[in-house]
mmCIF file of C-alpha atoms and ligand atoms in Angstrom:
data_model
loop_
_atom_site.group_PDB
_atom_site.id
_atom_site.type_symbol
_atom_site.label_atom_id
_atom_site.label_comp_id
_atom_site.label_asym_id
_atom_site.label_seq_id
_atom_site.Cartn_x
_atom_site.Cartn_y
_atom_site.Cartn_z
ATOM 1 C CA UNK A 29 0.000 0.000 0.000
ATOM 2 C CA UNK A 30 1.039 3.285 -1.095
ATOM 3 C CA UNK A 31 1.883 5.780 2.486
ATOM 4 C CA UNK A 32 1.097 8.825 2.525
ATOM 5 C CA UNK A 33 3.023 11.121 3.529
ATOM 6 C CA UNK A 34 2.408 12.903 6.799
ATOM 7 C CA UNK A 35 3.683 16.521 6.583
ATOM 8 C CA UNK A 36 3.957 17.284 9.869
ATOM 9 C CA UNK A 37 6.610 14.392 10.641
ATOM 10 C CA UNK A 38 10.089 14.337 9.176
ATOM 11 C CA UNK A 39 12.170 11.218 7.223
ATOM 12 C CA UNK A 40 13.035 10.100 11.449
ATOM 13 C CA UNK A 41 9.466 9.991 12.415
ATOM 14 C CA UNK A 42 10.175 13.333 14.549
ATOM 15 C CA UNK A 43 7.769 15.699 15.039
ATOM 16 C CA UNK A 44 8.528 18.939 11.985
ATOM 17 C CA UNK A 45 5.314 20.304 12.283
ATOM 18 C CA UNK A 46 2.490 20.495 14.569
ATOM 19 C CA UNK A 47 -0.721 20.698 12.810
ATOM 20 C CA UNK A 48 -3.103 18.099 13.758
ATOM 21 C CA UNK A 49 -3.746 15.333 16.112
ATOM 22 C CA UNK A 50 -5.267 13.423 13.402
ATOM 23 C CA UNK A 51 -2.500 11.055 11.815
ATOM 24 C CA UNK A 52 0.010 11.117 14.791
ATOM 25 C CA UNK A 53 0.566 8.320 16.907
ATOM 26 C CA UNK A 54 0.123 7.229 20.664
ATOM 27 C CA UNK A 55 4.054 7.233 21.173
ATOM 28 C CA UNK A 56 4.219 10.730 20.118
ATOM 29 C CA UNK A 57 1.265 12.582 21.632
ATOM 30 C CA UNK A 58 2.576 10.513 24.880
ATOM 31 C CA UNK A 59 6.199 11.835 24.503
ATOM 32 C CA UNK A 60 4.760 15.541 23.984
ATOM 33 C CA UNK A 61 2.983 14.855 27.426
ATOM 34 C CA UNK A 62 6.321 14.227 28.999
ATOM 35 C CA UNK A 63 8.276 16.774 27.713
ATOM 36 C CA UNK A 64 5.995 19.312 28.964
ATOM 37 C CA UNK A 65 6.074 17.713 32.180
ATOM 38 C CA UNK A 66 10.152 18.099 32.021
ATOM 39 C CA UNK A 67 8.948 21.731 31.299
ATOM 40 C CA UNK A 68 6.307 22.200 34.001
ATOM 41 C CA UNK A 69 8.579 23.556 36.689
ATOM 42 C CA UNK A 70 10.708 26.233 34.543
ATOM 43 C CA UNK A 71 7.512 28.454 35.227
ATOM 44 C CA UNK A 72 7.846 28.040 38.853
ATOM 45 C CA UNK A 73 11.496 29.378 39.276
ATOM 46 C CA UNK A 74 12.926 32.833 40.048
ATOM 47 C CA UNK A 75 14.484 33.128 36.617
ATOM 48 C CA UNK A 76 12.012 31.189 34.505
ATOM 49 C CA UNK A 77 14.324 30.822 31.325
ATOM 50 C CA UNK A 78 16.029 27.587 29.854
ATOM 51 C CA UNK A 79 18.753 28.660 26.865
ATOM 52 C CA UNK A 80 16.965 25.735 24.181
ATOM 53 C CA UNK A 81 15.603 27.814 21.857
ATOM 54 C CA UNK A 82 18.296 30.903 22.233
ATOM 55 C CA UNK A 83 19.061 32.995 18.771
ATOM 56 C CA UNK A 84 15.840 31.538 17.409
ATOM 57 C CA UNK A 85 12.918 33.530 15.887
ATOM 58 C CA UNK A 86 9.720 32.289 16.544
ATOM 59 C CA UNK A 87 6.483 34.503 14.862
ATOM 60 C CA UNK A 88 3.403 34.591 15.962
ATOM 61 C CA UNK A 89 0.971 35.113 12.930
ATOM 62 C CA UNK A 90 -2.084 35.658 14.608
ATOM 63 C CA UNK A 91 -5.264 36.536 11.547
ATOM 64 C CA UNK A 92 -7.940 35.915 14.455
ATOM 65 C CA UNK A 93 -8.478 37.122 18.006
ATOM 66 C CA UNK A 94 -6.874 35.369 20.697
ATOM 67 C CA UNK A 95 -5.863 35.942 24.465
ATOM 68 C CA UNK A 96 -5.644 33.268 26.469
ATOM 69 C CA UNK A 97 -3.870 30.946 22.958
ATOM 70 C CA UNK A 98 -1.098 33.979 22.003
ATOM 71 C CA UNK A 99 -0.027 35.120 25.212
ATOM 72 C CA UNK A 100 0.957 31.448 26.406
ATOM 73 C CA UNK A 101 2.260 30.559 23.296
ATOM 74 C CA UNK A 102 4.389 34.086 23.288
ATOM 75 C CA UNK A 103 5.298 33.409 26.964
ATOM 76 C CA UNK A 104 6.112 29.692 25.832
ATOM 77 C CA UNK A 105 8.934 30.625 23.156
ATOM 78 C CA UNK A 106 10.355 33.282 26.020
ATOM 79 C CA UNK A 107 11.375 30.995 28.432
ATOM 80 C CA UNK A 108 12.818 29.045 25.643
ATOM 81 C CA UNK A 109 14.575 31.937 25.209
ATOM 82 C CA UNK A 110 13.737 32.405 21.797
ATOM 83 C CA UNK A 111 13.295 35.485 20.043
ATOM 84 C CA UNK A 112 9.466 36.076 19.538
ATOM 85 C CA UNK A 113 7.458 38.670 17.115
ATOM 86 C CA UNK A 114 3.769 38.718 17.786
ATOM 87 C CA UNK A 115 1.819 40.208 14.545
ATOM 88 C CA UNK A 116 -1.727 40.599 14.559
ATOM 89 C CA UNK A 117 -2.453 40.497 10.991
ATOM 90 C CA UNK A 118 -6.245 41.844 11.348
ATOM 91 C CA UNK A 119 -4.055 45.210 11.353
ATOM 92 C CA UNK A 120 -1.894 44.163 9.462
ATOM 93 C CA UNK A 121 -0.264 43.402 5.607
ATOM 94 C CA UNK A 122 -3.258 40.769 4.543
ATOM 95 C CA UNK A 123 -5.932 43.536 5.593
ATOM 96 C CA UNK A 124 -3.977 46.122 2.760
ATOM 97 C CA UNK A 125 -4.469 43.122 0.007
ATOM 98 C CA UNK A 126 -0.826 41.007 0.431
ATOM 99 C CA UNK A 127 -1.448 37.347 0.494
ATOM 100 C CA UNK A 128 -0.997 34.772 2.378
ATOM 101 C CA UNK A 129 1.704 33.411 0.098
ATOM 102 C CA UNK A 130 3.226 37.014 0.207
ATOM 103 C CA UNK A 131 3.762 37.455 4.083
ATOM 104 C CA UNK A 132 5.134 34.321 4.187
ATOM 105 C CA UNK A 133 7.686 35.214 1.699
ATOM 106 C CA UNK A 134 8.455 38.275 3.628
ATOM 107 C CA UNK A 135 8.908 36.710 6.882
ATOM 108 C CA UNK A 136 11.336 33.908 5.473
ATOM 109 C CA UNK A 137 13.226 37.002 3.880
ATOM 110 C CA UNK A 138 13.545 38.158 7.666
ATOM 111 C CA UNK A 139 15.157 34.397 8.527
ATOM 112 C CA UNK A 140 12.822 33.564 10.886
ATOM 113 C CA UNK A 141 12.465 30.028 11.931
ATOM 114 C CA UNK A 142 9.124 29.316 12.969
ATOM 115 C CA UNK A 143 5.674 30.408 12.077
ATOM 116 C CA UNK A 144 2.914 30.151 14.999
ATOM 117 C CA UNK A 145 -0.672 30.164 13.131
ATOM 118 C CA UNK A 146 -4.159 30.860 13.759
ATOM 119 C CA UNK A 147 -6.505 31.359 10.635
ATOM 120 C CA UNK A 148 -9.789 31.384 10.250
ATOM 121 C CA UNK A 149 -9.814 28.975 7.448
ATOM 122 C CA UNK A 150 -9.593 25.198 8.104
ATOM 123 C CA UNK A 151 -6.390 24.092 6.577
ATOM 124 C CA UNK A 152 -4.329 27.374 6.876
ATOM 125 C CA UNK A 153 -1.764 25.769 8.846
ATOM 126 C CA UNK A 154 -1.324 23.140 6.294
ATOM 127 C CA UNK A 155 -0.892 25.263 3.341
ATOM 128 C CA UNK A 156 2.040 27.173 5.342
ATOM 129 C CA UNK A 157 3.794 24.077 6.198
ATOM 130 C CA UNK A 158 3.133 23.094 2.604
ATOM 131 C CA UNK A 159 4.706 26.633 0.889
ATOM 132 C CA UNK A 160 7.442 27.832 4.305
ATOM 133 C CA UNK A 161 10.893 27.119 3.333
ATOM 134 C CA UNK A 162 12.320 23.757 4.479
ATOM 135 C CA UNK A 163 14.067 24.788 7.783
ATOM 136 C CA UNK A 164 10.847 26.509 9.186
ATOM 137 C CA UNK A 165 8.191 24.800 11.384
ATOM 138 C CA UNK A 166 4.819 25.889 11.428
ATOM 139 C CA UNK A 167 2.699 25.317 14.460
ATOM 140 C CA UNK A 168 -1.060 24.703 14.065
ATOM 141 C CA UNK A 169 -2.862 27.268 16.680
ATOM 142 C CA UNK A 170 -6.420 27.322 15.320
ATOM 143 C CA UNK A 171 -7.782 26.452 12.281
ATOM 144 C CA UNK A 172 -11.204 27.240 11.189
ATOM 145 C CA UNK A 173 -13.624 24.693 12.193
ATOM 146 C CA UNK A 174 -11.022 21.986 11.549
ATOM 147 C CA UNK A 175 -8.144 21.397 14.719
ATOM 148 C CA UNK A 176 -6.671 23.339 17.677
ATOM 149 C CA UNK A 177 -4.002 20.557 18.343
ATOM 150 C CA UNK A 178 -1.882 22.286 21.139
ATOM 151 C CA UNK A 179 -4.952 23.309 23.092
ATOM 152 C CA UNK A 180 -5.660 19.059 23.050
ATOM 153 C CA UNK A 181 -2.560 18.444 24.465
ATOM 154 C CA UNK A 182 -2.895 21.003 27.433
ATOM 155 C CA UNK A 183 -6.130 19.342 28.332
ATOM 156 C CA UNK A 184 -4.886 15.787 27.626
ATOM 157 C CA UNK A 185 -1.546 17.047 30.036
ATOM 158 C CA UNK A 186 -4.171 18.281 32.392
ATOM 159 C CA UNK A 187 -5.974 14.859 32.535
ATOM 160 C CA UNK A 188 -3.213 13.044 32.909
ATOM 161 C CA UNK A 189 -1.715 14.962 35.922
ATOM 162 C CA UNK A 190 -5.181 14.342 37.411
ATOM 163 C CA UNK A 191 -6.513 10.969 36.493
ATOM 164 C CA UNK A 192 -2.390 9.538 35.629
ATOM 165 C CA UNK A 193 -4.038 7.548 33.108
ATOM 166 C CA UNK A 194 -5.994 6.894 30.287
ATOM 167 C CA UNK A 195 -7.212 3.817 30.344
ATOM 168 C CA UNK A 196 -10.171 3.192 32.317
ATOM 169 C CA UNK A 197 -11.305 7.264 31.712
ATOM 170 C CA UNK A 198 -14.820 8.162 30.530
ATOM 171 C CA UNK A 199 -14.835 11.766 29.160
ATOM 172 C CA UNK A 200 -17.800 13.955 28.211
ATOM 173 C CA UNK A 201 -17.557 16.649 25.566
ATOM 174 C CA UNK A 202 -20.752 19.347 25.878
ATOM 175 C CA UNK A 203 -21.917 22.081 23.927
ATOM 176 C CA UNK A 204 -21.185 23.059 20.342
ATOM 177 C CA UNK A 205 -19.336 20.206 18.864
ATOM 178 C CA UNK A 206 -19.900 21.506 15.229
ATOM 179 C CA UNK A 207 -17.792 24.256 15.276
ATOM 180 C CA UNK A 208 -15.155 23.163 17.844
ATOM 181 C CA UNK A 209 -11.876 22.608 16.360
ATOM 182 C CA UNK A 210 -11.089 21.993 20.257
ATOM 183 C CA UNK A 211 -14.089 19.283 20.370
ATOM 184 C CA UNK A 212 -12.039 17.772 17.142
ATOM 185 C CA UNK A 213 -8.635 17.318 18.330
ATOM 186 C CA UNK A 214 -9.492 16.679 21.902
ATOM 187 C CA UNK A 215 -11.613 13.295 20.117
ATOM 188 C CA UNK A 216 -8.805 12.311 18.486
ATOM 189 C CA UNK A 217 -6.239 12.774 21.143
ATOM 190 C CA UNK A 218 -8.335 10.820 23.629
ATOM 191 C CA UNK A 219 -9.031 7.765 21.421
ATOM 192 C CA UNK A 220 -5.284 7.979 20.720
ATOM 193 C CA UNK A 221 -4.286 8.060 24.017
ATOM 194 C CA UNK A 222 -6.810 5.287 24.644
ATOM 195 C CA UNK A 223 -9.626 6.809 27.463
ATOM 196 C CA UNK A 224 -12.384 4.341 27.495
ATOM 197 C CA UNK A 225 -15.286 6.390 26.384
ATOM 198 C CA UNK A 226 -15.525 9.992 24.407
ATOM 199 C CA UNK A 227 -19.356 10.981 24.758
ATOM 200 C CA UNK A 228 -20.459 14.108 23.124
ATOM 201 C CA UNK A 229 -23.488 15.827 24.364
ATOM 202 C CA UNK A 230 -25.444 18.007 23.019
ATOM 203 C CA UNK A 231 -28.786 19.459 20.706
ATOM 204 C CA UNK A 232 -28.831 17.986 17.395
ATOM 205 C CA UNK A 233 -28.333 21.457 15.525
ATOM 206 C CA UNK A 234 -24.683 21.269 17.269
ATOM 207 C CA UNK A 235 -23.165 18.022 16.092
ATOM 208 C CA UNK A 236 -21.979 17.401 12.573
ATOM 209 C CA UNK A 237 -23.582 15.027 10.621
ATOM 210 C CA UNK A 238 -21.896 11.324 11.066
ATOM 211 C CA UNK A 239 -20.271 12.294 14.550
ATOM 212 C CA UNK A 240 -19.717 8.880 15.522
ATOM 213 C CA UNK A 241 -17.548 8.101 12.986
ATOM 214 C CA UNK A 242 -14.748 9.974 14.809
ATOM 215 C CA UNK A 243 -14.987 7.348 17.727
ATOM 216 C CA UNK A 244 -17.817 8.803 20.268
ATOM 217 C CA UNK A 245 -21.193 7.703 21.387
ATOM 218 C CA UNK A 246 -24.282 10.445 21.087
ATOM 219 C CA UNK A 247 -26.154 12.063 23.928
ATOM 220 C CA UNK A 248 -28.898 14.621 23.714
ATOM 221 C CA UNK A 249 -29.726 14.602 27.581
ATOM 222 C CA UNK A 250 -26.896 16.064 30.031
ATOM 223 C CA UNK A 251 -28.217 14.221 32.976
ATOM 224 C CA UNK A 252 -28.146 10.978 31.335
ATOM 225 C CA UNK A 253 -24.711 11.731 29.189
ATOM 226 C CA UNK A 254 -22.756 12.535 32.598
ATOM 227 C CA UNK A 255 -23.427 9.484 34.335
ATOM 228 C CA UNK A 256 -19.865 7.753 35.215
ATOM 229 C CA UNK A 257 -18.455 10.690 33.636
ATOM 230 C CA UNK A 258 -14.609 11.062 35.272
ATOM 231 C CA UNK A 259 -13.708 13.934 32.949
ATOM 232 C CA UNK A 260 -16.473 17.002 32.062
ATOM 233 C CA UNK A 261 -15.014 19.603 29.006
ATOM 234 C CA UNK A 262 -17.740 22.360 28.134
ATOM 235 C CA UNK A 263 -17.066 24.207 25.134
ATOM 236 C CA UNK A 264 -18.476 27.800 24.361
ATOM 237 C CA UNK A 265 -21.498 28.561 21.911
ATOM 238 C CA UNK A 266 -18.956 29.653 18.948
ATOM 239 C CA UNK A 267 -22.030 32.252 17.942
ATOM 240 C CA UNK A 268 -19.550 33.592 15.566
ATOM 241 C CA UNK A 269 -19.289 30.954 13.442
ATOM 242 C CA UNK A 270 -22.908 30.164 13.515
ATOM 243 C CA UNK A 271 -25.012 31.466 10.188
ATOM 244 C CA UNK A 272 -28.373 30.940 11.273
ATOM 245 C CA UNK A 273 -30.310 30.973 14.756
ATOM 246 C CA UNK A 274 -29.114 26.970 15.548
ATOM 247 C CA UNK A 275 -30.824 27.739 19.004
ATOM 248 C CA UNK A 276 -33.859 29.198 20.896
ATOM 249 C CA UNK A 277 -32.161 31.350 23.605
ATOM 250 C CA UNK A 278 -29.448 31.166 25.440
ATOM 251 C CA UNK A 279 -31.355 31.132 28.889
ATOM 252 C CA UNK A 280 -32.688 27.958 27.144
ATOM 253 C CA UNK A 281 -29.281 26.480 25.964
ATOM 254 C CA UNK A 282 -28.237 26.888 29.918
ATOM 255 C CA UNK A 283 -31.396 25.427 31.422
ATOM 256 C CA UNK A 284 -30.683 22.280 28.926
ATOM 257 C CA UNK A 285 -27.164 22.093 28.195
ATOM 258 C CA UNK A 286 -25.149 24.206 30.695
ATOM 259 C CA UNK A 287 -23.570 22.711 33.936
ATOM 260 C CA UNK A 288 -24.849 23.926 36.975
ATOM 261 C CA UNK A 289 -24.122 22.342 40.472
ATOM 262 C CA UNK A 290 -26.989 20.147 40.284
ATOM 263 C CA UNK A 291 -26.178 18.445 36.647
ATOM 264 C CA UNK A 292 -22.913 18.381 37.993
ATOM 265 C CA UNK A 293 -23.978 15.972 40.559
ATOM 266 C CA UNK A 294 -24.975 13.732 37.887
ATOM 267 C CA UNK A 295 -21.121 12.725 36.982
ATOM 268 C CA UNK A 296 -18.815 11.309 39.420
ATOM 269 C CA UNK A 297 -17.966 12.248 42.528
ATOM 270 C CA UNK A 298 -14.405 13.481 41.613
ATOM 271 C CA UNK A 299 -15.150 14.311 38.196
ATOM 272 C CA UNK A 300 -13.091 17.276 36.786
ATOM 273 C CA UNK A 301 -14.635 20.169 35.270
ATOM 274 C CA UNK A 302 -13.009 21.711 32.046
ATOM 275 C CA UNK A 303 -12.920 24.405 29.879
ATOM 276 C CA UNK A 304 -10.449 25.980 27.241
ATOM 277 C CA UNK A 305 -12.063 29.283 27.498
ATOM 278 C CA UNK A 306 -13.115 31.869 27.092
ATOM 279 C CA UNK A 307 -16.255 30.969 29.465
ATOM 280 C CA UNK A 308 -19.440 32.343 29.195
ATOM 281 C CA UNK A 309 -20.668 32.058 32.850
ATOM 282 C CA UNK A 310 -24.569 31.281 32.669
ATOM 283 C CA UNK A 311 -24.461 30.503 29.079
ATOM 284 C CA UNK A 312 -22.579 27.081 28.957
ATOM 285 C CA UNK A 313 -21.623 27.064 32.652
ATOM 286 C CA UNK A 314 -22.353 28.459 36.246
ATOM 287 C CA UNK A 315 -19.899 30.525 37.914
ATOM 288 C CA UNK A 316 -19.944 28.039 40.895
ATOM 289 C CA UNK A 317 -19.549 25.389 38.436
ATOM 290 C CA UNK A 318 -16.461 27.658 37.008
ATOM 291 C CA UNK A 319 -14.628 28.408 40.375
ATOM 292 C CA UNK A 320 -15.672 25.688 42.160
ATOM 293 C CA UNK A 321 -13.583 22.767 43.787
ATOM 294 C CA UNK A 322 -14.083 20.789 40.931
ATOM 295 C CA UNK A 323 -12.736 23.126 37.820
ATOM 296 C CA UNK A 324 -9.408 22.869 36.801
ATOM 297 C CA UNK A 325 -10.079 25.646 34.142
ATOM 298 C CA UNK A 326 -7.406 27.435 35.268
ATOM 299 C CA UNK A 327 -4.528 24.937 35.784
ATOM 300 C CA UNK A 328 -5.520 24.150 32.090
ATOM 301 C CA UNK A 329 -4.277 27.461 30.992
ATOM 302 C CA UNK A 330 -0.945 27.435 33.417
ATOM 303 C CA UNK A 331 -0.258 24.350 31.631
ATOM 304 C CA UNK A 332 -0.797 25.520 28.137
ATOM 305 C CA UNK A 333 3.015 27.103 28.801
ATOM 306 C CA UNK A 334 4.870 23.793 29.249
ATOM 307 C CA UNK A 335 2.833 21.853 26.304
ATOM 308 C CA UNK A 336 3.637 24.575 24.183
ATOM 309 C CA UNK A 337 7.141 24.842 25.190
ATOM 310 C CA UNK A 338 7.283 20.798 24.345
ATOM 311 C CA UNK A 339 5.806 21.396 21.263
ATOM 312 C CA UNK A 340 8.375 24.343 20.118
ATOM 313 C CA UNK A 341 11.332 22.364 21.357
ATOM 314 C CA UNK A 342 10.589 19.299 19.650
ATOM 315 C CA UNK A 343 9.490 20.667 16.335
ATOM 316 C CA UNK A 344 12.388 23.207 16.117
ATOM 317 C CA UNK A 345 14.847 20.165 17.194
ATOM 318 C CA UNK A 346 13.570 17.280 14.526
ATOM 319 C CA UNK A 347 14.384 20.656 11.535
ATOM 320 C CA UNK A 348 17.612 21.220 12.992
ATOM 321 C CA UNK A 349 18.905 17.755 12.665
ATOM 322 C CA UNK A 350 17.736 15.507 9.278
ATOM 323 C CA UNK A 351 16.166 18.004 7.368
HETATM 324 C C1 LIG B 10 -10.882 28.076 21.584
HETATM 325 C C2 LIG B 10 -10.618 28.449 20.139
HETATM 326 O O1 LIG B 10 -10.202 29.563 19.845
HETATM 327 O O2 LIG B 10 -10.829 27.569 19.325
HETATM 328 N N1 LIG B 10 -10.285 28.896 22.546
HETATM 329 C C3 LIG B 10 -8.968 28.752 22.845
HETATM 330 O O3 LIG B 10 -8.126 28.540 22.026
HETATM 331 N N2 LIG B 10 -8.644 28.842 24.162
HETATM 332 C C4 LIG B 10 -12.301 27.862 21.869
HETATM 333 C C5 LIG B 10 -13.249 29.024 21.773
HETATM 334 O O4 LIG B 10 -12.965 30.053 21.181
HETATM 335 O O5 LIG B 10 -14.364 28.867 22.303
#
């Protein structure tokens, strides 16, 4: 049988790079898990800098809003010790006319050595690691509806330092699956890593058509879809990517769908709550749901730092070597 060829990995197998979960193995999602975790406590130290990435220029080529994704990726490549530019292209060359094609020209012209991406078209990511010169890595960090792969990773890290395993783990997904690129990689990365269950819940006008096929079971009710439920992630209404009224209210959507103290009873006693932000308190979740014991929302983004420092490392290693 004829392979194809998986961009994002070099002729090694390494990790060149990092644009889906989709396609990439248990081995390596597990070894990006423990490099982070060999990262984890550089945050916590009086000078948090390690020399890895030093003389390296890292940009940030942001075309859609972000907070919580660009500052921890910025902070990431500075305590690598990397040189970082942050553009927000929404103010930028595209918005006079250049192309994509274009601004990556001009950026390779600078010598830069990795491009950080978020686009609002699915496959964005791809078509820079497709057209960047050969010594650059592009990082996936949104696109479109299609995969957010680094924001998996800090959830699957975040699991893991709970639960320590896999195995065993029942995880429910709630809210707007259809345009979650989070929802999509965070499917893939637990079936990789091999979690016993990946429920998604919610109304019918939020799944995509043929949902099962990416390895979940279907639930409409949240009472009924949390029960044995170890690991809870609720994702935000993405109202701007919806084109037509997919819902009655939100009031409704929270009544039905959002995770109050009482539907939180509903999942197991030491269930985790989890969110990749930003929340919408009383929309898709209760602020005592949000702050409570519970919610490790917030040690989710903490560790978005060392998973993206793991992921910068090992891309920006595998080009330095082979290829
Ligand atoms: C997510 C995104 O942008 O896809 N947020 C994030 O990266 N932390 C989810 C969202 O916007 O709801």
């Amino acid at each position: 049988m004829l392979a194809i060829k998986n961009l994002q990995l070099n002729s090694s197998g390494k990790l060149k790079h990092f644009l889906s979960i989709e396609g990439l193995d248990k081995s390596l999602l597990t070894e990006v898990l423990d490099t982070a975790e060999s990262f984890a406590d550089i945050s916590e130290q009086r000078v948090k800098k390690i020399p890895l990435l030093r003389g390296k220029t890292i940009v940030n080529l942001f075309f859609e809003n972000s907070t919580r994704t660009r500052a921890t990726f910025e902070l990431a490549a500075s305590r690598l010790s990397a040189d970082v530019l942050s553009m927000n292209i929404a103010t930028s060359a595209t918005s006079k006319g250049e192309s994509l094609l274009d601004t990556i020209r001009n950026l390779e012209a600078m010598q830069v050595d990795m491009f950080v991406v978020r686009h609002s078209l699915s496959g964005a990511a791809h078509f820079m690691a497709e057209h960047a010169a050969p010594h650059i890595s592009v990082i996936n960090a949104g696109d479109g509806q299609h995969e957010h792969p680094t924001q998996a990773m800090l959830d699957m890290f975040t699991i893991r330092r709970v639960k320590q395993q896999f195995s065993g783990l029942r995880v429910a997904i709630v809210g707007d699956i259809l345009h979650s690129r989070v929802a999509r990689s965070q499917i893939h990365a637990l079936n990789i890593l091999g979690a016993q269950e990946v429920r998604v819940i919610a109304p019918k006008t939020l799944l995509p058509a043929q949902v099962e096929s990416l390895g979940v079971t279907v639930y409409h009710d949240l009472a009924a879809g949390l029960k044995n439920i170890d690991v809870i992630i609720m994702l935000r209404l993405q109202k701007e990517r919806m084109n037509s009224a997919l819902l009655p209210s939100e009031s409704e959507y929270f009544k039905c769908f959002g995770l109050s103290d009482d539907k939180l009873k509903c999942a197991n006693k030491d269930a985790i709550v989890m969110h990749p932000g930003p929340i919408n308190r009383g929309v898709e979740i209760s602020s005592s749901v949000a702050d409570g014991p519970q919610s490790v929302i917030l040690q989710q983004v903490t560790n978005g730092i060392a998973v993206r420092m793991a992921v910068m490392s090992m891309t920006m290693h595998s080009n330095a070597g082979t290829e």
